[in-house]
PDB file of C-alpha atoms in Angstrom:
ATOM      1  CA  MET P 252     -32.733  17.152-138.775  1.00  0.00           C
ATOM      2  CA  THR P 253     -34.446  15.507-141.752  1.00  0.00           C
ATOM      3  CA  GLY P 254     -38.081  16.455-141.738  1.00  0.00           C
ATOM      4  CA  ILE P 255     -37.952  18.829-138.767  1.00  0.00           C
ATOM      5  CA  LEU P 256     -39.680  21.529-140.777  1.00  0.00           C
ATOM      6  CA  ASP P 257     -41.825  19.312-143.021  1.00  0.00           C
ATOM      7  CA  SER P 258     -45.070  20.535-141.471  1.00  0.00           C
ATOM      8  CA  VAL P 259     -44.296  24.268-141.371  1.00  0.00           C
ATOM      9  CA  ASN P 260     -46.912  25.023-144.007  1.00  0.00           C
ATOM     10  CA  GLN P 261     -49.592  23.359-141.890  1.00  0.00           C
ATOM     11  CA  ARG P 262     -48.764  25.470-138.840  1.00  0.00           C
ATOM     12  CA  THR P 263     -50.871  28.405-139.927  1.00  0.00           C
ATOM     13  CA  GLN P 264     -53.694  27.255-137.636  1.00  0.00           C
ATOM     14  CA  LEU P 265     -51.773  29.060-134.886  1.00  0.00           C
ATOM     15  CA  VAL P 266     -52.780  32.387-136.447  1.00  0.00           C
ATOM     16  CA  GLY P 267     -54.970  34.448-134.142  1.00  0.00           C
ATOM     17  CA  GLN P 268     -54.622  32.060-131.199  1.00  0.00           C
ATOM     18  CA  ASN P 269     -51.733  33.944-129.536  1.00  0.00           C
ATOM     19  CA  ARG P 270     -49.541  30.892-130.094  1.00  0.00           C
ATOM     20  CA  LEU P 271     -46.226  30.285-131.805  1.00  0.00           C
ATOM     21  CA  GLU P 272     -43.740  27.521-132.347  1.00  0.00           C
ATOM     22  CA  LEU P 273     -40.104  28.016-131.433  1.00  0.00           C
ATOM     23  CA  LEU P 274     -37.187  26.219-133.010  1.00  0.00           C
ATOM     24  CA  THR P 275     -34.595  26.006-130.223  1.00  0.00           C
ATOM     25  CA  PHE P 276     -30.849  26.081-130.799  1.00  0.00           C
ATOM     26  CA  ARG P 277     -27.553  26.681-129.027  1.00  0.00           C
ATOM     27  CA  LEU P 278     -24.435  28.675-129.767  1.00  0.00           C
ATOM     28  CA  ASN P 279     -20.950  28.112-128.264  1.00  0.00           C
ATOM     29  CA  ARG P 280     -22.295  28.608-124.789  1.00  0.00           C
ATOM     30  CA  ARG P 281     -24.828  26.462-122.950  1.00  0.00           C
ATOM     31  CA  GLN P 282     -27.552  29.079-123.255  1.00  0.00           C
ATOM     32  CA  ARG P 283     -30.582  28.029-125.314  1.00  0.00           C
ATOM     33  CA  TYR P 284     -32.141  30.314-127.905  1.00  0.00           C
ATOM     34  CA  GLY P 285     -35.365  30.277-129.888  1.00  0.00           C
ATOM     35  CA  ILE P 286     -36.570  31.492-133.278  1.00  0.00           C
ATOM     36  CA  ASN P 287     -40.137  31.524-134.600  1.00  0.00           C
ATOM     37  CA  VAL P 288     -40.629  28.593-136.983  1.00  0.00           C
ATOM     38  CA  PHE P 289     -42.571  30.829-139.356  1.00  0.00           C
ATOM     39  CA  LYS P 290     -39.328  32.702-140.064  1.00  0.00           C
ATOM     40  CA  VAL P 291     -37.399  29.526-140.851  1.00  0.00           C
ATOM     41  CA  LYS P 292     -37.208  28.312-144.435  1.00  0.00           C
ATOM     42  CA  GLU P 293     -34.775  25.436-143.916  1.00  0.00           C
ATOM     43  CA  VAL P 294     -32.251  23.920-141.507  1.00  0.00           C
ATOM     44  CA  LEU P 295     -29.055  22.463-142.959  1.00  0.00           C
ATOM     45  CA  GLN P 296     -25.843  20.900-141.804  1.00  0.00           C
ATOM     46  CA  CYS P 297     -23.306  23.675-142.384  1.00  0.00           C
ATOM     47  CA  PRO P 298     -22.131  23.465-146.019  1.00  0.00           C
ATOM     48  CA  GLN P 299     -18.788  24.694-147.262  1.00  0.00           C
ATOM     49  CA  LEU P 300     -18.578  28.451-146.801  1.00  0.00           C
ATOM     50  CA  THR P 301     -16.800  30.763-149.210  1.00  0.00           C
ATOM     51  CA  SER P 302     -14.905  33.711-147.835  1.00  0.00           C
ATOM     52  CA  MET P 303     -15.158  36.902-149.851  1.00  0.00           C
ATOM     53  CA  PRO P 304     -13.358  40.252-149.590  1.00  0.00           C
ATOM     54  CA  ASN P 305     -14.955  43.111-147.659  1.00  0.00           C
ATOM     55  CA  LEU P 306     -17.464  40.941-145.822  1.00  0.00           C
ATOM     56  CA  HIS P 307     -18.810  42.329-142.565  1.00  0.00           C
ATOM     57  CA  PRO P 308     -16.894  40.830-139.587  1.00  0.00           C
ATOM     58  CA  LEU P 309     -20.066  39.093-138.349  1.00  0.00           C
ATOM     59  CA  ILE P 310     -20.506  37.216-141.636  1.00  0.00           C
ATOM     60  CA  LYS P 311     -18.675  33.889-141.590  1.00  0.00           C
ATOM     61  CA  GLY P 312     -18.885  33.498-145.346  1.00  0.00           C
ATOM     62  CA  VAL P 313     -21.400  32.832-148.084  1.00  0.00           C
ATOM     63  CA  ALA P 314     -23.107  29.545-148.907  1.00  0.00           C
ATOM     64  CA  HIS P 315     -24.358  28.505-152.335  1.00  0.00           C
ATOM     65  CA  ILE P 316     -27.689  26.784-151.712  1.00  0.00           C
ATOM     66  CA  ARG P 317     -30.187  25.812-154.413  1.00  0.00           C
ATOM     67  CA  GLY P 318     -28.934  28.434-156.827  1.00  0.00           C
ATOM     68  CA  GLN P 319     -28.854  31.209-154.219  1.00  0.00           C
ATOM     69  CA  THR P 320     -25.859  32.901-152.638  1.00  0.00           C
ATOM     70  CA  ILE P 321     -26.682  33.367-148.962  1.00  0.00           C
ATOM     71  CA  SER P 322     -24.687  35.321-146.379  1.00  0.00           C
ATOM     72  CA  VAL P 323     -24.097  33.276-143.219  1.00  0.00           C
ATOM     73  CA  ILE P 324     -23.979  35.209-139.940  1.00  0.00           C
ATOM     74  CA  ASP P 325     -22.072  33.863-136.951  1.00  0.00           C
ATOM     75  CA  MET P 326     -24.811  34.263-134.325  1.00  0.00           C
ATOM     76  CA  SER P 327     -22.448  33.673-131.417  1.00  0.00           C
ATOM     77  CA  LEU P 328     -20.126  36.456-132.517  1.00  0.00           C
ATOM     78  CA  ALA P 329     -23.091  38.700-133.375  1.00  0.00           C
ATOM     79  CA  THR P 330     -24.385  38.470-129.801  1.00  0.00           C
ATOM     80  CA  GLY P 331     -21.051  39.209-128.114  1.00  0.00           C
ATOM     81  CA  GLY P 332     -19.783  35.645-127.738  1.00  0.00           C
ATOM     82  CA  ARG P 333     -16.807  33.759-129.131  1.00  0.00           C
ATOM     83  CA  PRO P 334     -16.877  33.002-132.863  1.00  0.00           C
ATOM     84  CA  ILE P 335     -17.967  29.535-133.920  1.00  0.00           C
ATOM     85  CA  THR P 336     -14.805  27.899-135.242  1.00  0.00           C
ATOM     86  CA  ASP P 337     -15.563  24.201-135.722  1.00  0.00           C
ATOM     87  CA  LEU P 338     -18.006  24.120-138.630  1.00  0.00           C
ATOM     88  CA  THR P 339     -18.040  20.355-139.139  1.00  0.00           C
ATOM     89  CA  ASN P 340     -20.892  19.708-136.695  1.00  0.00           C
ATOM     90  CA  CYS P 341     -22.675  23.069-136.941  1.00  0.00           C
ATOM     91  CA  PHE P 342     -25.950  24.007-138.599  1.00  0.00           C
ATOM     92  CA  ILE P 343     -27.296  26.883-140.654  1.00  0.00           C
ATOM     93  CA  ILE P 344     -30.817  28.153-140.056  1.00  0.00           C
ATOM     94  CA  ILE P 345     -32.002  29.683-143.331  1.00  0.00           C
ATOM     95  CA  SER P 346     -34.426  32.466-142.467  1.00  0.00           C
ATOM     96  CA  GLU P 347     -36.381  35.218-144.132  1.00  0.00           C
ATOM     97  CA  PHE P 348     -36.401  38.582-142.376  1.00  0.00           C
ATOM     98  CA  ASN P 349     -37.368  41.959-143.765  1.00  0.00           C
ATOM     99  CA  ARG P 350     -37.634  40.827-147.386  1.00  0.00           C
ATOM    100  CA  SER P 351     -34.207  39.207-147.403  1.00  0.00           C
ATOM    101  CA  ILE P 352     -32.875  35.688-146.899  1.00  0.00           C
ATOM    102  CA  GLN P 353     -29.848  34.948-144.714  1.00  0.00           C
ATOM    103  CA  GLY P 354     -28.292  32.059-142.874  1.00  0.00           C
ATOM    104  CA  PHE P 355     -27.629  31.960-139.122  1.00  0.00           C
ATOM    105  CA  LEU P 356     -24.680  29.794-138.100  1.00  0.00           C
ATOM    106  CA  VAL P 357     -25.438  27.977-134.825  1.00  0.00           C
ATOM    107  CA  SER P 358     -23.674  25.223-132.890  1.00  0.00           C
ATOM    108  CA  SER P 359     -26.671  22.878-132.646  1.00  0.00           C
ATOM    109  CA  VAL P 360     -30.388  22.746-133.407  1.00  0.00           C
ATOM    110  CA  GLU P 361     -32.716  20.980-131.007  1.00  0.00           C
ATOM    111  CA  ARG P 362     -36.506  20.807-131.465  1.00  0.00           C
ATOM    112  CA  ILE P 363     -39.721  22.674-132.198  1.00  0.00           C
ATOM    113  CA  ILE P 364     -41.861  23.655-129.215  1.00  0.00           C
ATOM    114  CA  ASN P 365     -45.468  24.882-129.354  1.00  0.00           C
ATOM    115  CA  MET P 366     -46.002  27.779-126.950  1.00  0.00           C
ATOM    116  CA  ASN P 367     -48.416  30.507-125.976  1.00  0.00           C
ATOM    117  CA  TRP P 368     -47.240  34.097-126.442  1.00  0.00           C
ATOM    118  CA  GLU P 369     -48.333  34.765-122.851  1.00  0.00           C
ATOM    119  CA  SER P 370     -45.380  32.593-121.806  1.00  0.00           C
ATOM    120  CA  ILE P 371     -42.989  34.762-123.824  1.00  0.00           C
ATOM    121  CA  LEU P 372     -41.917  37.649-121.596  1.00  0.00           C
ATOM    122  CA  PRO P 373     -39.857  40.814-122.059  1.00  0.00           C
ATOM    123  CA  PRO P 374     -36.189  40.334-121.092  1.00  0.00           C
ATOM    124  CA  PRO P 375     -35.374  41.043-117.435  1.00  0.00           C
ATOM    125  CA  GLN P 376     -33.873  44.412-116.649  1.00  0.00           C
ATOM    126  CA  GLY P 377     -30.104  44.286-116.402  1.00  0.00           C
ATOM    127  CA  ALA P 378     -29.703  41.042-118.369  1.00  0.00           C
ATOM    128  CA  GLY P 379     -26.134  40.785-119.619  1.00  0.00           C
ATOM    129  CA  ARG P 380     -27.043  40.572-123.304  1.00  0.00           C
ATOM    130  CA  SER P 381     -30.441  42.244-122.981  1.00  0.00           C
ATOM    131  CA  ASN P 382     -29.594  44.663-125.792  1.00  0.00           C
ATOM    132  CA  TYR P 383     -29.754  41.673-128.169  1.00  0.00           C
ATOM    133  CA  LEU P 384     -32.936  40.171-126.718  1.00  0.00           C
ATOM    134  CA  THR P 385     -36.567  40.849-127.502  1.00  0.00           C
ATOM    135  CA  ALA P 386     -37.965  38.233-125.138  1.00  0.00           C
ATOM    136  CA  VAL P 387     -37.289  35.254-122.864  1.00  0.00           C
ATOM    137  CA  THR P 388     -39.245  32.162-121.885  1.00  0.00           C
ATOM    138  CA  GLU P 389     -38.783  29.028-119.821  1.00  0.00           C
ATOM    139  CA  ILE P 390     -38.738  25.533-121.312  1.00  0.00           C
ATOM    140  CA  ASP P 391     -38.103  22.425-119.203  1.00  0.00           C
ATOM    141  CA  GLY P 392     -36.935  24.638-116.333  1.00  0.00           C
ATOM    142  CA  GLU P 393     -34.345  26.356-118.516  1.00  0.00           C
ATOM    143  CA  LEU P 394     -34.278  29.965-119.709  1.00  0.00           C
ATOM    144  CA  VAL P 395     -34.609  30.363-123.480  1.00  0.00           C
ATOM    145  CA  GLU P 396     -33.612  33.688-125.023  1.00  0.00           C
ATOM    146  CA  ILE P 397     -35.246  35.090-128.169  1.00  0.00           C
ATOM    147  CA  LEU P 398     -32.817  37.293-130.058  1.00  0.00           C
ATOM    148  CA  ASP P 399     -33.527  40.672-131.635  1.00  0.00           C
ATOM    149  CA  VAL P 400     -32.572  39.535-135.127  1.00  0.00           C
ATOM    150  CA  GLU P 401     -33.617  42.886-136.593  1.00  0.00           C
ATOM    151  CA  LYS P 402     -31.006  44.620-134.426  1.00  0.00           C
ATOM    152  CA  ILE P 403     -28.303  42.178-135.577  1.00  0.00           C
ATOM    153  CA  LEU P 404     -29.234  42.610-139.236  1.00  0.00           C
ATOM    154  CA  ASP P 405     -29.327  46.391-138.854  1.00  0.00           C
ATOM    155  CA  GLU P 406     -25.774  46.356-137.454  1.00  0.00           C
ATOM    156  CA  ILE P 407     -24.598  44.387-140.479  1.00  0.00           C
ATOM    157  CA  SER P 408     -26.582  46.232-143.139  1.00  0.00           C
ATOM    158  CA  PRO P 409     -28.433  49.280-141.776  1.00  0.00           C
ATOM    159  CA  VAL P 410     -31.912  49.836-143.161  1.00  0.00           C
ATOM    160  CA  ASN P 411     -32.619  53.085-144.948  1.00  0.00           C
ATOM    161  CA  THR P 412     -35.451  54.671-142.955  1.00  0.00           C
ATOM    162  CA  ASN P 413     -35.736  57.807-145.099  1.00  0.00           C
ATOM    163  CA  ILE P 414     -38.747  58.273-147.324  1.00  0.00           C
ATOM    164  CA  THR P 415     -37.516  59.244-150.802  1.00  0.00           C
ATOM    165  CA  GLY P 416     -37.836  62.896-151.737  1.00  0.00           C
ATOM    166  CA  THR P 417     -40.546  62.600-154.363  1.00  0.00           C
ATOM    167  CA  VAL P 418     -42.687  60.357-152.181  1.00  0.00           C
ATOM    168  CA  LEU P 419     -42.201  62.649-149.190  1.00  0.00           C
ATOM    169  CA  GLU P 420     -43.368  65.653-151.218  1.00  0.00           C
ATOM    170  CA  GLU P 421     -46.412  63.679-152.316  1.00  0.00           C
ATOM    171  CA  LEU P 422     -47.309  62.710-148.757  1.00  0.00           C
ATOM    172  CA  VAL P 423     -46.905  66.117-147.134  1.00  0.00           C
ATOM    173  CA  GLU P 424     -48.141  68.301-149.979  1.00  0.00           C
ATOM    174  CA  ASN P 425     -51.204  69.370-147.971  1.00  0.00           C
ATOM    175  CA  GLY P 426     -49.111  70.530-145.032  1.00  0.00           C
ATOM    176  CA  PRO P 427     -47.760  68.802-141.907  1.00  0.00           C
ATOM    177  CA  VAL P 428     -51.041  68.039-140.133  1.00  0.00           C
ATOM    178  CA  VAL P 429     -50.272  66.117-136.950  1.00  0.00           C
ATOM    179  CA  ARG P 430     -51.919  62.685-136.818  1.00  0.00           C
ATOM    180  CA  ARG P 431     -51.270  60.367-133.912  1.00  0.00           C
ATOM    181  CA  VAL P 432     -50.226  56.776-134.659  1.00  0.00           C
ATOM    182  CA  LEU P 433     -49.732  53.991-132.114  1.00  0.00           C
ATOM    183  CA  VAL P 434     -46.730  51.790-132.953  1.00  0.00           C
ATOM    184  CA  ALA P 435     -46.379  48.390-131.237  1.00  0.00           C
ATOM    185  CA  ASP P 436     -43.119  46.483-131.724  1.00  0.00           C
ATOM    186  CA  ASP P 437     -40.862  44.599-129.332  1.00  0.00           C
ATOM    187  CA  SER P 438     -37.684  45.487-131.253  1.00  0.00           C
ATOM    188  CA  THR P 439     -36.128  48.813-130.268  1.00  0.00           C
ATOM    189  CA  VAL P 440     -34.543  49.066-133.712  1.00  0.00           C
ATOM    190  CA  ALA P 441     -37.848  48.416-135.488  1.00  0.00           C
ATOM    191  CA  ARG P 442     -39.699  51.001-133.371  1.00  0.00           C
ATOM    192  CA  LYS P 443     -37.118  53.640-134.222  1.00  0.00           C
ATOM    193  CA  GLN P 444     -37.284  52.756-137.929  1.00  0.00           C
ATOM    194  CA  VAL P 445     -41.062  53.154-137.999  1.00  0.00           C
ATOM    195  CA  GLN P 446     -40.979  56.301-135.864  1.00  0.00           C
ATOM    196  CA  ARG P 447     -38.521  58.025-138.163  1.00  0.00           C
ATOM    197  CA  ALA P 448     -40.554  57.240-141.285  1.00  0.00           C
ATOM    198  CA  ILE P 449     -43.881  58.207-139.722  1.00  0.00           C
ATOM    199  CA  GLU P 450     -42.676  61.468-138.187  1.00  0.00           C
ATOM    200  CA  ALA P 451     -41.256  62.478-141.572  1.00  0.00           C
ATOM    201  CA  ILE P 452     -44.781  62.733-142.975  1.00  0.00           C
ATOM    202  CA  GLY P 453     -46.036  64.858-140.096  1.00  0.00           C
ATOM    203  CA  CYS P 454     -47.332  62.184-137.737  1.00  0.00           C
ATOM    204  CA  GLU P 455     -46.874  61.824-134.012  1.00  0.00           C
ATOM    205  CA  CYS P 456     -45.983  58.369-132.647  1.00  0.00           C
ATOM    206  CA  VAL P 457     -47.134  56.679-129.457  1.00  0.00           C
ATOM    207  CA  LEU P 458     -44.657  53.835-128.884  1.00  0.00           C
ATOM    208  CA  VAL P 459     -45.357  50.589-127.006  1.00  0.00           C
ATOM    209  CA  LYS P 460     -43.316  47.389-126.706  1.00  0.00           C
ATOM    210  CA  ASP P 461     -45.909  44.659-127.234  1.00  0.00           C
ATOM    211  CA  GLY P 462     -49.563  43.846-127.845  1.00  0.00           C
ATOM    212  CA  LYS P 463     -50.475  43.713-124.163  1.00  0.00           C
ATOM    213  CA  GLU P 464     -49.070  47.170-123.536  1.00  0.00           C
ATOM    214  CA  ALA P 465     -50.859  48.387-126.668  1.00  0.00           C
ATOM    215  CA  ILE P 466     -54.315  47.161-125.641  1.00  0.00           C
ATOM    216  CA  ILE P 467     -53.876  48.605-122.134  1.00  0.00           C
ATOM    217  CA  LYS P 468     -52.875  51.964-123.632  1.00  0.00           C
ATOM    218  CA  LEU P 469     -55.785  51.920-126.090  1.00  0.00           C
ATOM    219  CA  ARG P 470     -58.323  51.193-123.359  1.00  0.00           C
ATOM    220  CA  GLU P 471     -56.870  53.924-121.164  1.00  0.00           C
ATOM    221  CA  MET P 472     -57.235  56.399-124.041  1.00  0.00           C
ATOM    222  CA  ALA P 473     -60.782  55.219-124.811  1.00  0.00           C
ATOM    223  CA  ALA P 474     -61.743  55.787-121.167  1.00  0.00           C
ATOM    224  CA  GLN P 475     -60.817  59.451-121.576  1.00  0.00           C
ATOM    225  CA  GLY P 476     -62.979  60.016-124.647  1.00  0.00           C
ATOM    226  CA  SER P 477     -63.544  58.817-128.193  1.00  0.00           C
ATOM    227  CA  ILE P 478     -60.461  56.919-129.379  1.00  0.00           C
ATOM    228  CA  TYR P 479     -61.054  58.225-132.910  1.00  0.00           C
ATOM    229  CA  ASP P 480     -60.484  61.787-131.717  1.00  0.00           C
ATOM    230  CA  GLN P 481     -57.143  60.753-130.225  1.00  0.00           C
ATOM    231  CA  LEU P 482     -55.675  58.194-132.596  1.00  0.00           C
ATOM    232  CA  ALA P 483     -55.642  57.792-136.362  1.00  0.00           C
ATOM    233  CA  LEU P 484     -54.410  54.215-136.705  1.00  0.00           C
ATOM    234  CA  ILE P 485     -52.227  51.433-135.317  1.00  0.00           C
ATOM    235  CA  ILE P 486     -49.065  49.902-136.762  1.00  0.00           C
ATOM    236  CA  SER P 487     -48.292  46.585-135.084  1.00  0.00           C
ATOM    237  CA  ASP P 488     -45.654  43.918-135.359  1.00  0.00           C
ATOM    238  CA  ILE P 489     -46.924  40.323-135.261  1.00  0.00           C
ATOM    239  CA  GLU P 490     -44.288  38.650-133.076  1.00  0.00           C
ATOM    240  CA  MET P 491     -44.353  40.217-129.615  1.00  0.00           C
ATOM    241  CA  PRO P 492     -44.089  38.931-126.019  1.00  0.00           C
ATOM    242  CA  GLU P 493     -47.258  38.318-124.000  1.00  0.00           C
ATOM    243  CA  MET P 494     -49.655  39.258-126.828  1.00  0.00           C
ATOM    244  CA  ASP P 495     -48.947  39.004-130.552  1.00  0.00           C
ATOM    245  CA  GLY P 496     -50.213  41.353-133.257  1.00  0.00           C
ATOM    246  CA  TYR P 497     -52.953  39.016-134.430  1.00  0.00           C
ATOM    247  CA  THR P 498     -54.392  38.707-130.935  1.00  0.00           C
ATOM    248  CA  LEU P 499     -54.093  42.480-130.463  1.00  0.00           C
ATOM    249  CA  THR P 500     -56.090  42.991-133.660  1.00  0.00           C
ATOM    250  CA  ALA P 501     -58.743  40.527-132.507  1.00  0.00           C
ATOM    251  CA  GLU P 502     -58.962  42.304-129.117  1.00  0.00           C
ATOM    252  CA  ILE P 503     -59.440  45.639-130.886  1.00  0.00           C
ATOM    253  CA  ARG P 504     -62.192  44.268-133.131  1.00  0.00           C
ATOM    254  CA  ASN P 505     -64.003  42.784-130.127  1.00  0.00           C
ATOM    255  CA  ASP P 506     -63.983  46.017-128.129  1.00  0.00           C
ATOM    256  CA  PRO P 507     -66.933  48.317-128.975  1.00  0.00           C
ATOM    257  CA  LYS P 508     -64.856  51.411-128.191  1.00  0.00           C
ATOM    258  CA  LEU P 509     -61.943  50.377-130.436  1.00  0.00           C
ATOM    259  CA  LYS P 510     -63.431  48.144-133.131  1.00  0.00           C
ATOM    260  CA  ASP P 511     -63.238  50.635-136.038  1.00  0.00           C
ATOM    261  CA  LEU P 512     -59.547  51.532-135.599  1.00  0.00           C
ATOM    262  CA  HIS P 513     -57.425  51.049-138.721  1.00  0.00           C
ATOM    263  CA  VAL P 514     -54.789  48.364-138.074  1.00  0.00           C
ATOM    264  CA  ILE P 515     -51.699  47.822-140.207  1.00  0.00           C
ATOM    265  CA  LEU P 516     -49.675  44.679-139.462  1.00  0.00           C
ATOM    266  CA  HIS P 517     -46.039  45.474-140.165  1.00  0.00           C
ATOM    267  CA  THR P 518     -43.749  42.503-139.766  1.00  0.00           C
ATOM    268  CA  SER P 519     -40.539  40.780-140.773  1.00  0.00           C
ATOM    269  CA  LEU P 520     -42.597  37.646-141.500  1.00  0.00           C
ATOM    270  CA  SER P 521     -42.494  38.471-145.199  1.00  0.00           C
ATOM    271  CA  GLY P 522     -43.638  35.890-147.716  1.00  0.00           C
ATOM    272  CA  VAL P 523     -45.412  33.723-145.150  1.00  0.00           C
ATOM    273  CA  PHE P 524     -48.783  35.128-144.176  1.00  0.00           C
ATOM    274  CA  ASN P 525     -51.146  35.906-147.021  1.00  0.00           C
ATOM    275  CA  GLN P 526     -53.938  38.423-147.230  1.00  0.00           C
ATOM    276  CA  ALA P 527     -56.607  35.882-146.272  1.00  0.00           C
ATOM    277  CA  MET P 528     -54.900  35.315-142.906  1.00  0.00           C
ATOM    278  CA  VAL P 529     -54.687  39.064-142.279  1.00  0.00           C
ATOM    279  CA  GLU P 530     -58.389  39.452-143.024  1.00  0.00           C
ATOM    280  CA  ARG P 531     -59.197  36.515-140.762  1.00  0.00           C
ATOM    281  CA  VAL P 532     -58.325  38.551-137.673  1.00  0.00           C
ATOM    282  CA  GLY P 533     -59.670  41.811-139.071  1.00  0.00           C
ATOM    283  CA  ALA P 534     -56.499  43.763-139.883  1.00  0.00           C
ATOM    284  CA  ASN P 535     -56.826  46.371-142.611  1.00  0.00           C
ATOM    285  CA  ALA P 536     -53.437  45.820-144.235  1.00  0.00           C
ATOM    286  CA  PHE P 537     -50.246  43.771-144.104  1.00  0.00           C
ATOM    287  CA  ILE P 538     -46.870  45.296-144.977  1.00  0.00           C
ATOM    288  CA  PRO P 539     -43.575  43.359-144.823  1.00  0.00           C
ATOM    289  CA  LYS P 540     -40.722  45.265-143.168  1.00  0.00           C
ATOM    290  CA  PHE P 541     -39.098  47.570-144.065  1.00  0.00           C
ATOM    291  CA  ASN P 542     -39.866  49.931-146.920  1.00  0.00           C
ATOM    292  CA  PRO P 543     -40.357  53.505-145.661  1.00  0.00           C
ATOM    293  CA  ASP P 544     -42.062  54.664-148.878  1.00  0.00           C
ATOM    294  CA  GLU P 545     -44.591  51.839-148.761  1.00  0.00           C
ATOM    295  CA  LEU P 546     -45.247  52.355-145.062  1.00  0.00           C
ATOM    296  CA  GLY P 547     -45.623  56.111-145.491  1.00  0.00           C
ATOM    297  CA  ARG P 548     -48.153  55.713-148.293  1.00  0.00           C
ATOM    298  CA  ALA P 549     -50.143  53.155-146.281  1.00  0.00           C
ATOM    299  CA  VAL P 550     -50.284  55.454-143.266  1.00  0.00           C
ATOM    300  CA  LYS P 551     -51.266  58.519-145.270  1.00  0.00           C
ATOM    301  CA  GLY P 552     -53.920  56.554-147.148  1.00  0.00           C
ATOM    302  CA  ALA P 553     -55.441  55.339-143.890  1.00  0.00           C
ATOM    303  CA  MET P 554     -55.672  58.782-142.297  1.00  0.00           C
ATOM    304  CA  PRO P 555     -59.193  59.958-141.449  1.00  0.00           C
ATOM    305  CA  ASP P 556     -60.421  63.169-143.027  1.00  0.00           C
ATOM    306  CA  ARG P 557     -60.478  65.047-139.750  1.00  0.00           C
ATOM    307  CA  ALA P 558     -57.335  66.410-138.136  1.00  0.00           C
ATOM    308  CA  ILE P 559     -56.348  65.081-134.745  1.00  0.00           C
ATOM    309  CA  GLU P 560     -55.012  67.516-132.206  1.00  0.00           C
ATOM    310  CA  SER P 561     -51.602  66.729-130.782  1.00  0.00           C
ATOM    311  CA  ALA P 562     -51.502  65.922-127.097  1.00  0.00           C
TER     312      ALA P 562
END
C-alpha cells in the first residue's frame, strides 16, 4: 500500500470533468466497494485498537495515529454483515467526512480506478443492502457498490439538523416568506438534513437525487416560464451518480435560461476543495457539511429581493 495515495493532491484536475477516482476495497464478503479518493487521507495496515467503555457497537475501537485519536468503524458490521474479527491482515481507510475524521476498518484494499460519473449509477431497486448504497458501478465485469457513508455516520452519531434559536430568529425575523430551493444529493440522509434546516427558515424544498435529475428538472421548469420566478437557488452535493455537482454547475452556467441561478455546493468533501476550484466551475459558494446555522445563513443571504410564490 506504500505510495497508493501519493498523488492525491495532483488529482484535482478531475474537477469539473465529471470524473472521479475510486479506491476499491472488500469487506468479509466477496463484494467489492468503492470510496472517492478525495475523501481518503491515508490507508494503513490496521494498528492496535484500544477498546473504550460506551463505544457505539459499530466502532471496533480507537486508534492513536500521528497524535490523533480516531474512531475506527467496522464497515462490514455497519452494512449488515459479519464483524471483521481477524485484524492482523486488515486495513484502515482514514477519511474525512462532514468536518470529522474517522477510520473505516476493511478486510483488504485493492487499487485506484479513474472513472466517469456517468458510469456511476443509482442502486438497483430491491437491492439487498440498497439502504446503505448511494450508487453502483461495474469494474472488470464485477459490480462495485458505493456506500452511503453519511447514513452510517448518522446512525453512529446523529447530526443535529436544528438551527439554533438565536440564528433562527435572525433568519425569519421578516416573516416566513416561502422561497423555493432545489436540493440535489444522492444520500437520503443528507437530503433530509438539508430539507429540515431549509424548511425551518420558511423555504420550500424541491428534492432530486443527482445532478442529472437536477438539470432535467431545471430545464423542465425553465420551459414553463422564467426560472427566477420559480426558484431562488440551488444547493448541490458534489459526489452524485451520473452527473456530479461540478458538472451540474457548469451545465447551469452554460444554459442561457439558467445561467444566473445561485449555486451553493454543499458537500462532505471538507478540507479538500478550495475556493479557487469552486469559482472555476462558477459556483457561488462552498459549504462543508453539515452545519445548519451556516447553511441557513448562506441560503437566506442568497435569497433574491422578490418573493417567490409557492407552487
